[in-house]
Each structure stands twice: as structure tokens, then as C-alpha cells.
Amino acid sequence: GSLNQLKVAVATALPTHGDNKGAQINLAFVRQELAKAKDAVFKFKELVKAAAEEGAAGGGGMTRRTMGKDDKSRTLYERFGGDLNLEAAVELLFGKAVMDNRVKSYFEINARKLQTIRQRMFQFLSGFLGGPKLYDATNVKPSHYHMNITDFHFDSFIDLLAIATKEVGVHADACKDFLAALGKVRKDITTGCTVRMELAQKNMEKGKDGLFKRLDGESGI
């Protein structure tokens, strides 16, 4: 993959342990390989984007061949296929989410902010699945607290993620375990909405909801 090409390029350009301290990195070679990797990543993202649009239009999109073997002794990150598979799944997921009537209202934001959220999603999932920890998981709850995300919205998003995961070719067992693990963050995602709904219910039961007060209570009604 492009990431591995980049690693090889940098490793090749670096002086070996036996070289003199004065040895220099071959900058021209590094720049050349970085340009190739960047172009490959761009083309890959364009393919993913096109597949997401085709899938949303009912065409089914691009589905990779499913992994033939699933080793449950490995981390979910490894079973998922590593960073490239994870990034592809997140790209597909967001391509579907922005067009899904159940959740698209949460993504009707400018392109720059959407890209930031997409990146944080990838970073969170990387560490959550046992890969590189790129995101502070303690931020999940506060960052979603005021978004009024219900269980319905959470389940809808998970449905889309399940489809995206299948489309990148993740083994069915790994996909099942991955989605089950995500259930652990449901409470962090939906807590804000749950708290406000429970508070509103209590206020209604006590006759303290806003409309009741504005009508001057029972006498006003």
C-alpha cells in the first residue's frame, strides 16, 4: 500500500548504521517517492469517493474481496486490515452518511469541518481497535454531549459503518466483533441527549416545563 511505499522510501534514503556521521539523506529521492505516494493516495481516495457515490445511488459500489482468514488472536486493528482498510471504511462511511436521511443533518457542515471530523473518526477507531493511539478517547463524551444524538441515530450510523466495513472486504467475524465493540461507546455518544430527555420528562411530570410556566401555570390555563 501507499503507506508501506512511503516507509520503504524513507528507510532507503536514510543512511545505515555503518555509515559515517556525515552521511546525508538523499532528499531528491525522498521527494520523488513522497510525490508518488501522495499521487497514489489521491487516486485511491478518488476511487473510494466514486464507490461511495455509486453505492448511495443504488449501484452497489466497489466491494473488495473479503479476507479469507480471520485470526482472532490478533488485535481488531490487525483483523480489520490495518490503517488503509480503516481509512477506506471511514471514507465510505462518510460518503454514505452525508446522503442518508437518518443522520445527514449531523454532517451538513462545511467541507473543512467535515474533513476534520472524518480524520478524528479514523484516529479514534485506530486506537479503539488496538492500533496506534492517535486520539484522546476521553474527548468522545464531551464532544458529542450537545449534539442530541439518540439511540436511533447511533444505530443508523452503525448500520452504515457495517456496510462500509463489508465493502472494504473485512472478514465477517472481524466485522461482527468490531461492531459489537463499538457498542461500548454508545453511552458516551448518546448521554447528552438522554440526560436532556430525562430532565424534560421530570419537568413535565412536575409541571415545570417552559410552556407551562409561560402560561402562568394552572391558573393561566
PDB file of C-alpha atoms in Angstrom:
ATOM      1  CA  GLY A   1       0.000   0.000   0.000  1.00  0.00           C
ATOM      2  CA  SER A   2       0.958   3.676  -0.239  1.00  0.00           C
ATOM      3  CA  LEU A   3       1.876   3.855   3.439  1.00  0.00           C
ATOM      4  CA  ASN A   4       4.321   0.978   3.122  1.00  0.00           C
ATOM      5  CA  GLN A   5       5.807   2.533  -0.036  1.00  0.00           C
ATOM      6  CA  LEU A   6       6.431   5.703   1.906  1.00  0.00           C
ATOM      7  CA  LYS A   7       8.107   3.825   4.758  1.00  0.00           C
ATOM      8  CA  VAL A   8      10.359   1.977   2.317  1.00  0.00           C
ATOM      9  CA  ALA A   9      11.219   5.214   0.555  1.00  0.00           C
ATOM     10  CA  VAL A  10      12.296   6.929   3.757  1.00  0.00           C
ATOM     11  CA  ALA A  11      14.181   3.882   5.027  1.00  0.00           C
ATOM     12  CA  THR A  12      16.071   3.589   1.739  1.00  0.00           C
ATOM     13  CA  ALA A  13      17.020   7.251   1.774  1.00  0.00           C
ATOM     14  CA  LEU A  14      18.322   7.183   5.358  1.00  0.00           C
ATOM     15  CA  PRO A  15      22.000   6.329   5.988  1.00  0.00           C
ATOM     16  CA  THR A  16      22.598   2.901   7.535  1.00  0.00           C
ATOM     17  CA  HIS A  17      24.148   2.383  10.968  1.00  0.00           C
ATOM     18  CA  GLY A  18      27.520   1.695   9.364  1.00  0.00           C
ATOM     19  CA  ASP A  19      27.606   4.987   7.502  1.00  0.00           C
ATOM     20  CA  ASN A  20      29.656   7.931   8.655  1.00  0.00           C
ATOM     21  CA  LYS A  21      28.004  10.579  10.766  1.00  0.00           C
ATOM     22  CA  GLY A  22      28.428  12.995   7.914  1.00  0.00           C
ATOM     23  CA  ALA A  23      26.263  10.916   5.545  1.00  0.00           C
ATOM     24  CA  GLN A  24      23.314  12.828   4.167  1.00  0.00           C
ATOM     25  CA  ILE A  25      19.757  11.820   3.382  1.00  0.00           C
ATOM     26  CA  ASN A  26      19.046  11.600  -0.349  1.00  0.00           C
ATOM     27  CA  LEU A  27      16.458  14.396  -0.358  1.00  0.00           C
ATOM     28  CA  ALA A  28      15.783  14.207  -4.065  1.00  0.00           C
ATOM     29  CA  PHE A  29      14.890  10.528  -3.778  1.00  0.00           C
ATOM     30  CA  VAL A  30      12.658  11.148  -0.754  1.00  0.00           C
ATOM     31  CA  ARG A  31      10.816  13.934  -2.559  1.00  0.00           C
ATOM     32  CA  GLN A  32      10.317  11.733  -5.602  1.00  0.00           C
ATOM     33  CA  GLU A  33       8.918   8.834  -3.574  1.00  0.00           C
ATOM     34  CA  LEU A  34       6.732  11.159  -1.488  1.00  0.00           C
ATOM     35  CA  ALA A  35       5.247  12.580  -4.690  1.00  0.00           C
ATOM     36  CA  LYS A  36       4.489   9.050  -5.935  1.00  0.00           C
ATOM     37  CA  ALA A  37       2.884   8.053  -2.622  1.00  0.00           C
ATOM     38  CA  LYS A  38       0.838  11.246  -2.494  1.00  0.00           C
ATOM     39  CA  ASP A  39      -0.434  10.638  -6.024  1.00  0.00           C
ATOM     40  CA  ALA A  40      -1.316   7.022  -5.181  1.00  0.00           C
ATOM     41  CA  VAL A  41      -3.233   8.085  -2.045  1.00  0.00           C
ATOM     42  CA  PHE A  42      -5.115  10.748  -4.023  1.00  0.00           C
ATOM     43  CA  LYS A  43      -6.137   8.233  -6.691  1.00  0.00           C
ATOM     44  CA  PHE A  44      -7.206   5.737  -4.033  1.00  0.00           C
ATOM     45  CA  LYS A  45      -9.372   8.337  -2.269  1.00  0.00           C
ATOM     46  CA  GLU A  46     -10.983   9.255  -5.577  1.00  0.00           C
ATOM     47  CA  LEU A  47     -11.844   5.583  -6.122  1.00  0.00           C
ATOM     48  CA  VAL A  48     -13.348   5.341  -2.650  1.00  0.00           C
ATOM     49  CA  LYS A  49     -15.341   8.534  -3.166  1.00  0.00           C
ATOM     50  CA  ALA A  50     -16.688   7.303  -6.503  1.00  0.00           C
ATOM     51  CA  ALA A  51     -17.616   3.952  -4.944  1.00  0.00           C
ATOM     52  CA  ALA A  52     -19.466   5.678  -2.106  1.00  0.00           C
ATOM     53  CA  GLU A  53     -21.449   7.817  -4.553  1.00  0.00           C
ATOM     54  CA  GLU A  54     -22.265   4.811  -6.704  1.00  0.00           C
ATOM     55  CA  GLY A  55     -23.348   2.794  -3.671  1.00  0.00           C
ATOM     56  CA  ALA A  56     -25.592   5.598  -2.433  1.00  0.00           C
ATOM     57  CA  ALA A  57     -27.206   5.756  -5.871  1.00  0.00           C
ATOM     58  CA  GLY A  58     -28.065   2.064  -5.651  1.00  0.00           C
ATOM     59  CA  GLY A  59     -25.241   0.742  -7.778  1.00  0.00           C
ATOM     60  CA  GLY A  60     -23.662  -1.285  -5.007  1.00  0.00           C
ATOM     61  CA  GLY A  61     -20.289   0.479  -5.255  1.00  0.00           C
ATOM     62  CA  MET A  62     -16.852  -1.071  -5.088  1.00  0.00           C
ATOM     63  CA  THR A  63     -16.667  -4.165  -2.934  1.00  0.00           C
ATOM     64  CA  ARG A  64     -13.271  -5.706  -2.289  1.00  0.00           C
ATOM     65  CA  ARG A  65     -12.777  -9.427  -1.991  1.00  0.00           C
ATOM     66  CA  THR A  66     -13.493 -10.451   1.595  1.00  0.00           C
ATOM     67  CA  MET A  67     -10.481 -11.507   3.659  1.00  0.00           C
ATOM     68  CA  GLY A  68     -10.281 -15.274   3.534  1.00  0.00           C
ATOM     69  CA  LYS A  69      -8.931 -15.848   7.025  1.00  0.00           C
ATOM     70  CA  ASP A  70      -9.616 -14.250  10.397  1.00  0.00           C
ATOM     71  CA  ASP A  71      -7.117 -14.732  13.206  1.00  0.00           C
ATOM     72  CA  LYS A  72      -8.873 -13.913  16.487  1.00  0.00           C
ATOM     73  CA  SER A  73      -5.573 -13.951  18.365  1.00  0.00           C
ATOM     74  CA  ARG A  74      -4.690 -10.657  16.663  1.00  0.00           C
ATOM     75  CA  THR A  75      -5.999  -7.212  17.535  1.00  0.00           C
ATOM     76  CA  LEU A  76      -9.172  -5.950  15.898  1.00  0.00           C
ATOM     77  CA  TYR A  77      -6.998  -3.362  14.153  1.00  0.00           C
ATOM     78  CA  GLU A  78      -4.974  -6.137  12.515  1.00  0.00           C
ATOM     79  CA  ARG A  79      -8.060  -8.228  11.772  1.00  0.00           C
ATOM     80  CA  PHE A  80      -9.615  -5.155  10.146  1.00  0.00           C
ATOM     81  CA  GLY A  81      -6.683  -4.891   7.762  1.00  0.00           C
ATOM     82  CA  GLY A  82      -4.716  -2.034   9.274  1.00  0.00           C
ATOM     83  CA  ASP A  83      -4.712   1.677   8.536  1.00  0.00           C
ATOM     84  CA  LEU A  84      -5.516   1.566   4.812  1.00  0.00           C
ATOM     85  CA  ASN A  85      -8.607  -0.604   5.271  1.00  0.00           C
ATOM     86  CA  LEU A  86      -9.705   1.530   8.200  1.00  0.00           C
ATOM     87  CA  GLU A  87      -9.220   4.773   6.276  1.00  0.00           C
ATOM     88  CA  ALA A  88     -11.116   3.351   3.295  1.00  0.00           C
ATOM     89  CA  ALA A  89     -14.011   2.280   5.542  1.00  0.00           C
ATOM     90  CA  VAL A  90     -14.222   5.729   7.133  1.00  0.00           C
ATOM     91  CA  GLU A  91     -14.207   7.405   3.699  1.00  0.00           C
ATOM     92  CA  LEU A  92     -17.027   5.130   2.546  1.00  0.00           C
ATOM     93  CA  LEU A  93     -18.924   5.670   5.786  1.00  0.00           C
ATOM     94  CA  PHE A  94     -18.916   9.457   5.480  1.00  0.00           C
ATOM     95  CA  GLY A  95     -19.819   9.253   1.808  1.00  0.00           C
ATOM     96  CA  LYS A  96     -22.944   7.356   2.840  1.00  0.00           C
ATOM     97  CA  ALA A  97     -23.718   9.390   5.975  1.00  0.00           C
ATOM     98  CA  VAL A  98     -23.915  12.745   4.194  1.00  0.00           C
ATOM     99  CA  MET A  99     -26.672  11.336   1.981  1.00  0.00           C
ATOM    100  CA  ASP A 100     -28.585   9.221   4.499  1.00  0.00           C
ATOM    101  CA  ASN A 101     -31.796  10.898   5.690  1.00  0.00           C
ATOM    102  CA  ARG A 102     -31.443   9.391   9.160  1.00  0.00           C
ATOM    103  CA  VAL A 103     -28.141  11.070  10.016  1.00  0.00           C
ATOM    104  CA  LYS A 104     -27.198  13.559   7.299  1.00  0.00           C
ATOM    105  CA  SER A 105     -28.320  16.557   9.382  1.00  0.00           C
ATOM    106  CA  TYR A 106     -25.272  15.988  11.615  1.00  0.00           C
ATOM    107  CA  PHE A 107     -22.970  16.353   8.609  1.00  0.00           C
ATOM    108  CA  GLU A 108     -24.470  19.415   6.930  1.00  0.00           C
ATOM    109  CA  ILE A 109     -21.351  21.455   7.684  1.00  0.00           C
ATOM    110  CA  ASN A 110     -18.576  22.998   5.628  1.00  0.00           C
ATOM    111  CA  ALA A 111     -16.132  20.695   3.863  1.00  0.00           C
ATOM    112  CA  ARG A 112     -13.194  21.640   6.077  1.00  0.00           C
ATOM    113  CA  LYS A 113     -15.009  20.776   9.302  1.00  0.00           C
ATOM    114  CA  LEU A 114     -16.330  17.562   7.761  1.00  0.00           C
ATOM    115  CA  GLN A 115     -12.783  16.549   6.858  1.00  0.00           C
ATOM    116  CA  THR A 116     -11.668  17.249  10.449  1.00  0.00           C
ATOM    117  CA  ILE A 117     -14.450  15.048  11.844  1.00  0.00           C
ATOM    118  CA  ARG A 118     -13.598  12.310   9.359  1.00  0.00           C
ATOM    119  CA  GLN A 119      -9.958  12.433  10.413  1.00  0.00           C
ATOM    120  CA  ARG A 120     -10.835  12.288  14.119  1.00  0.00           C
ATOM    121  CA  MET A 121     -13.112   9.330  13.485  1.00  0.00           C
ATOM    122  CA  PHE A 122     -10.229   7.483  11.843  1.00  0.00           C
ATOM    123  CA  GLN A 123      -7.869   8.443  14.678  1.00  0.00           C
ATOM    124  CA  PHE A 124     -10.303   7.323  17.356  1.00  0.00           C
ATOM    125  CA  LEU A 125     -11.010   3.980  15.666  1.00  0.00           C
ATOM    126  CA  SER A 126      -7.310   3.330  15.194  1.00  0.00           C
ATOM    127  CA  GLY A 127      -6.642   3.349  18.941  1.00  0.00           C
ATOM    128  CA  PHE A 128     -10.012   1.824  19.817  1.00  0.00           C
ATOM    129  CA  LEU A 129      -9.247  -1.227  17.679  1.00  0.00           C
ATOM    130  CA  GLY A 130      -5.812  -1.743  19.192  1.00  0.00           C
ATOM    131  CA  GLY A 131      -3.753   0.161  16.639  1.00  0.00           C
ATOM    132  CA  PRO A 132      -1.795   3.411  17.038  1.00  0.00           C
ATOM    133  CA  LYS A 133      -3.433   5.715  19.603  1.00  0.00           C
ATOM    134  CA  LEU A 134      -3.933   8.949  17.666  1.00  0.00           C
ATOM    135  CA  TYR A 135      -6.887  10.407  19.585  1.00  0.00           C
ATOM    136  CA  ASP A 136      -7.662  11.011  23.262  1.00  0.00           C
ATOM    137  CA  ALA A 137     -10.709   8.791  23.839  1.00  0.00           C
ATOM    138  CA  THR A 138     -11.738  10.847  26.876  1.00  0.00           C
ATOM    139  CA  ASN A 139     -12.870  13.540  24.411  1.00  0.00           C
ATOM    140  CA  VAL A 140     -15.582  11.335  22.911  1.00  0.00           C
ATOM    141  CA  LYS A 141     -18.243  12.050  25.523  1.00  0.00           C
ATOM    142  CA  PRO A 142     -17.819  15.853  25.836  1.00  0.00           C
ATOM    143  CA  SER A 143     -17.526  16.340  22.073  1.00  0.00           C
ATOM    144  CA  HIS A 144     -20.896  14.624  21.491  1.00  0.00           C
ATOM    145  CA  TYR A 145     -22.732  15.859  24.589  1.00  0.00           C
ATOM    146  CA  HIS A 146     -24.560  18.759  22.939  1.00  0.00           C
ATOM    147  CA  MET A 147     -25.317  17.031  19.627  1.00  0.00           C
ATOM    148  CA  ASN A 148     -28.632  15.416  20.680  1.00  0.00           C
ATOM    149  CA  ILE A 149     -27.681  12.017  19.264  1.00  0.00           C
ATOM    150  CA  THR A 150     -30.330   9.414  20.092  1.00  0.00           C
ATOM    151  CA  ASP A 151     -30.040   5.619  20.065  1.00  0.00           C
ATOM    152  CA  PHE A 152     -31.819   5.697  16.698  1.00  0.00           C
ATOM    153  CA  HIS A 153     -29.130   7.925  15.204  1.00  0.00           C
ATOM    154  CA  PHE A 154     -26.339   5.860  16.765  1.00  0.00           C
ATOM    155  CA  ASP A 155     -27.800   2.625  15.378  1.00  0.00           C
ATOM    156  CA  SER A 156     -28.274   4.205  11.951  1.00  0.00           C
ATOM    157  CA  PHE A 157     -24.624   5.271  11.868  1.00  0.00           C
ATOM    158  CA  ILE A 158     -23.525   1.789  12.914  1.00  0.00           C
ATOM    159  CA  ASP A 159     -25.658   0.317  10.101  1.00  0.00           C
ATOM    160  CA  LEU A 160     -23.794   2.470   7.580  1.00  0.00           C
ATOM    161  CA  LEU A 161     -20.453   1.539   9.127  1.00  0.00           C
ATOM    162  CA  ALA A 162     -21.339  -2.160   8.833  1.00  0.00           C
ATOM    163  CA  ILE A 163     -21.979  -1.710   5.100  1.00  0.00           C
ATOM    164  CA  ALA A 164     -18.736   0.232   4.616  1.00  0.00           C
ATOM    165  CA  THR A 165     -16.785  -2.403   6.553  1.00  0.00           C
ATOM    166  CA  LYS A 166     -18.175  -5.146   4.347  1.00  0.00           C
ATOM    167  CA  GLU A 167     -17.376  -3.179   1.202  1.00  0.00           C
ATOM    168  CA  VAL A 168     -13.677  -2.885   2.081  1.00  0.00           C
ATOM    169  CA  GLY A 169     -13.520  -6.665   2.466  1.00  0.00           C
ATOM    170  CA  VAL A 170     -13.203  -7.134   6.231  1.00  0.00           C
ATOM    171  CA  HIS A 171     -13.860 -10.728   7.313  1.00  0.00           C
ATOM    172  CA  ALA A 172     -17.428 -11.265   8.567  1.00  0.00           C
ATOM    173  CA  ASP A 173     -16.270 -12.405  12.030  1.00  0.00           C
ATOM    174  CA  ALA A 174     -13.948  -9.424  12.420  1.00  0.00           C
ATOM    175  CA  CYS A 175     -16.740  -7.117  11.311  1.00  0.00           C
ATOM    176  CA  LYS A 176     -19.132  -8.647  13.845  1.00  0.00           C
ATOM    177  CA  ASP A 177     -16.639  -8.260  16.701  1.00  0.00           C
ATOM    178  CA  PHE A 178     -15.792  -4.713  15.596  1.00  0.00           C
ATOM    179  CA  LEU A 179     -19.423  -3.581  15.611  1.00  0.00           C
ATOM    180  CA  ALA A 180     -20.064  -5.312  18.949  1.00  0.00           C
ATOM    181  CA  ALA A 181     -17.075  -3.498  20.467  1.00  0.00           C
ATOM    182  CA  LEU A 182     -18.428  -0.157  19.257  1.00  0.00           C
ATOM    183  CA  GLY A 183     -21.487  -0.769  21.420  1.00  0.00           C
ATOM    184  CA  LYS A 184     -19.274   0.183  24.359  1.00  0.00           C
ATOM    185  CA  VAL A 185     -19.178   3.808  23.235  1.00  0.00           C
ATOM    186  CA  ARG A 186     -22.941   4.134  22.743  1.00  0.00           C
ATOM    187  CA  LYS A 187     -23.426   5.667  26.182  1.00  0.00           C
ATOM    188  CA  ASP A 188     -20.679   8.241  25.637  1.00  0.00           C
ATOM    189  CA  ILE A 189     -22.241   9.284  22.322  1.00  0.00           C
ATOM    190  CA  THR A 190     -25.885   9.456  23.476  1.00  0.00           C
ATOM    191  CA  THR A 191     -25.527  10.600  27.113  1.00  0.00           C
ATOM    192  CA  GLY A 192     -26.157  14.284  26.416  1.00  0.00           C
ATOM    193  CA  CYS A 193     -29.454  13.621  24.661  1.00  0.00           C
ATOM    194  CA  THR A 194     -30.508  11.052  27.266  1.00  0.00           C
ATOM    195  CA  VAL A 195     -29.863  13.470  30.152  1.00  0.00           C
ATOM    196  CA  ARG A 196     -31.838  16.273  28.498  1.00  0.00           C
ATOM    197  CA  MET A 197     -34.757  13.977  27.662  1.00  0.00           C
ATOM    198  CA  GLU A 198     -34.918  12.654  31.232  1.00  0.00           C
ATOM    199  CA  LEU A 199     -34.762  16.185  32.640  1.00  0.00           C
ATOM    200  CA  ALA A 200     -37.536  17.340  30.319  1.00  0.00           C
ATOM    201  CA  GLN A 201     -39.673  14.378  31.342  1.00  0.00           C
ATOM    202  CA  LYS A 202     -39.202  15.150  35.039  1.00  0.00           C
ATOM    203  CA  ASN A 203     -40.062  18.802  34.488  1.00  0.00           C
ATOM    204  CA  MET A 204     -43.246  17.845  32.671  1.00  0.00           C
ATOM    205  CA  GLU A 205     -44.246  15.473  35.455  1.00  0.00           C
ATOM    206  CA  LYS A 206     -43.752  18.270  37.983  1.00  0.00           C
ATOM    207  CA  GLY A 207     -45.499  20.824  35.811  1.00  0.00           C
ATOM    208  CA  LYS A 208     -42.320  22.807  35.403  1.00  0.00           C
ATOM    209  CA  ASP A 209     -41.829  22.684  31.677  1.00  0.00           C
ATOM    210  CA  GLY A 210     -41.228  26.004  29.903  1.00  0.00           C
ATOM    211  CA  LEU A 211     -44.632  26.314  28.213  1.00  0.00           C
ATOM    212  CA  PHE A 212     -46.462  25.563  31.474  1.00  0.00           C
ATOM    213  CA  LYS A 213     -44.578  28.359  33.201  1.00  0.00           C
ATOM    214  CA  ARG A 214     -45.114  30.846  30.385  1.00  0.00           C
ATOM    215  CA  LEU A 215     -48.880  30.215  30.622  1.00  0.00           C
ATOM    216  CA  ASP A 216     -48.693  31.044  34.337  1.00  0.00           C
ATOM    217  CA  GLY A 217     -49.374  27.512  35.488  1.00  0.00           C
ATOM    218  CA  GLU A 218     -52.818  26.068  36.091  1.00  0.00           C
ATOM    219  CA  SER A 219     -54.404  29.465  36.675  1.00  0.00           C
ATOM    220  CA  GLY A 220     -53.231  30.694  33.307  1.00  0.00           C
ATOM    221  CA  ILE A 221     -54.550  27.628  31.546  1.00  0.00           C
TER     222      ILE A 221
END
